[in-house]
Amino acid sequence: RFIIEADYDNSNEENNDEDNKDEEDLLDSDSQNPRRIGTIDEIRKNFLQENRMMIWGEAGTGKSTTLEYLAYMDAIDWKNDNKKPIPVLIPLGILTSMNEGVLGYIAHKLSADDATVQKLLDSGKLNLFIDGINEIPRDNGYHLQNLRMKEIKSLLEQYPDNQYIISNRPGETAEFKGV
């Protein structure tokens, strides 16, 4: 797992501060990688050995805008070479129905059937930009939030060959320990 703290200038640094217990718990304890510095796009294309990245920062730091930009750039790449992974931006704040899940949203965005989405996931052909863990609508009993978290964790576990970039605010990153 790889965590980036969002900053206004889109220049970021891997946050690997051992004094931050929440963060330390999320990072692989056996990781001896040097700090990776640069834009998020440079880091993920040139230095990222993992298929997972979490961008976290306070409100207004550009997390959503960064994911939109990365998905746009990947769409251009895919348009020029359809062998590259297909980007899908998933804004969790708009998935308000218990009846439409993350996989259904992906199928809808790609105008594809469930079998096609399954094939793309199995073959690692998707770059999923999951925006706003903190923006998942909260109902009484947190049923929707629990459902979305299970769906996301299931994607991470069942389809490890896809690239996942997830945005969130600090304090909620512990949800992904061990995934």
mmCIF file of C-alpha atoms in Angstrom, residues 24-87:
data_model
loop_
_atom_site.group_PDB
_atom_site.id
_atom_site.type_symbol
_atom_site.label_atom_id
_atom_site.label_comp_id
_atom_site.label_asym_id
_atom_site.label_seq_id
_atom_site.Cartn_x
_atom_site.Cartn_y
_atom_site.Cartn_z
ATOM 1 C CA GLU A 24 2.696 3.356 9.922
ATOM 2 C CA ASP A 25 0.079 0.646 10.397
ATOM 3 C CA LEU A 26 -0.978 1.024 6.762
ATOM 4 C CA LEU A 27 2.496 0.761 5.293
ATOM 5 C CA ASP A 28 4.230 -2.573 4.827
ATOM 6 C CA SER A 29 6.551 -3.043 7.774
ATOM 7 C CA ASP A 30 9.133 -4.795 5.597
ATOM 8 C CA SER A 31 9.166 -2.045 2.973
ATOM 9 C CA GLN A 32 12.648 -0.652 2.478
ATOM 10 C CA ASN A 33 11.714 1.583 -0.462
ATOM 11 C CA PRO A 34 13.279 5.048 -0.498
ATOM 12 C CA ARG A 35 10.914 8.017 -0.382
ATOM 13 C CA ARG A 36 9.343 8.669 -3.753
ATOM 14 C CA ILE A 37 8.876 12.329 -4.631
ATOM 15 C CA GLY A 38 7.103 13.928 -7.597
ATOM 16 C CA THR A 39 3.634 14.401 -8.996
ATOM 17 C CA ILE A 40 1.167 11.625 -8.307
ATOM 18 C CA ASP A 41 1.163 10.736 -12.002
ATOM 19 C CA GLU A 42 4.989 10.514 -12.090
ATOM 20 C CA ILE A 43 5.062 8.394 -8.953
ATOM 21 C CA ARG A 44 2.415 5.935 -10.140
ATOM 22 C CA LYS A 45 3.923 5.545 -13.608
ATOM 23 C CA ASN A 46 7.620 5.448 -12.682
ATOM 24 C CA PHE A 47 8.075 4.414 -9.062
ATOM 25 C CA LEU A 48 4.939 2.655 -7.873
ATOM 26 C CA GLN A 49 5.490 -1.051 -7.464
ATOM 27 C CA GLU A 50 2.125 -1.471 -5.788
ATOM 28 C CA ASN A 51 -1.192 -1.365 -7.657
ATOM 29 C CA ARG A 52 -2.780 0.602 -4.834
ATOM 30 C CA MET A 53 -2.437 4.193 -3.796
ATOM 31 C CA MET A 54 -4.345 6.270 -1.305
ATOM 32 C CA ILE A 55 -4.450 10.026 -1.660
ATOM 33 C CA TRP A 56 -5.520 11.705 1.504
ATOM 34 C CA GLY A 57 -5.809 15.278 2.596
ATOM 35 C CA GLU A 58 -8.113 17.813 4.118
ATOM 36 C CA ALA A 59 -11.055 19.350 2.268
ATOM 37 C CA GLY A 60 -10.044 21.510 -0.673
ATOM 38 C CA THR A 61 -6.558 20.080 -1.187
ATOM 39 C CA GLY A 62 -7.338 18.782 -4.681
ATOM 40 C CA LYS A 63 -7.940 15.078 -4.122
ATOM 41 C CA SER A 64 -10.982 14.837 -6.401
ATOM 42 C CA THR A 65 -9.481 17.155 -8.995
ATOM 43 C CA THR A 66 -6.334 15.023 -9.047
ATOM 44 C CA LEU A 67 -8.342 11.836 -9.593
ATOM 45 C CA GLU A 68 -10.331 13.517 -12.377
ATOM 46 C CA TYR A 69 -7.107 14.642 -14.044
ATOM 47 C CA LEU A 70 -5.485 11.206 -13.767
ATOM 48 C CA ALA A 71 -8.595 9.510 -15.182
ATOM 49 C CA TYR A 72 -8.642 12.045 -18.044
ATOM 50 C CA MET A 73 -4.965 11.450 -18.840
ATOM 51 C CA ASP A 74 -5.508 7.684 -18.740
ATOM 52 C CA ALA A 75 -8.499 8.066 -21.068
ATOM 53 C CA ILE A 76 -6.273 9.862 -23.569
ATOM 54 C CA ASP A 77 -3.672 7.098 -23.220
ATOM 55 C CA TRP A 78 -6.350 4.438 -23.740
ATOM 56 C CA LYS A 79 -7.768 6.264 -26.749
ATOM 57 C CA ASN A 80 -4.292 6.247 -28.337
ATOM 58 C CA ASP A 81 -3.594 2.628 -27.353
ATOM 59 C CA ASN A 82 -6.607 0.504 -26.457
ATOM 60 C CA LYS A 83 -4.324 -2.138 -24.925
ATOM 61 C CA LYS A 84 -3.782 0.209 -21.966
ATOM 62 C CA PRO A 85 -6.083 -0.041 -18.933
ATOM 63 C CA ILE A 86 -9.443 1.685 -19.093
ATOM 64 C CA PRO A 87 -9.886 4.412 -16.460
#
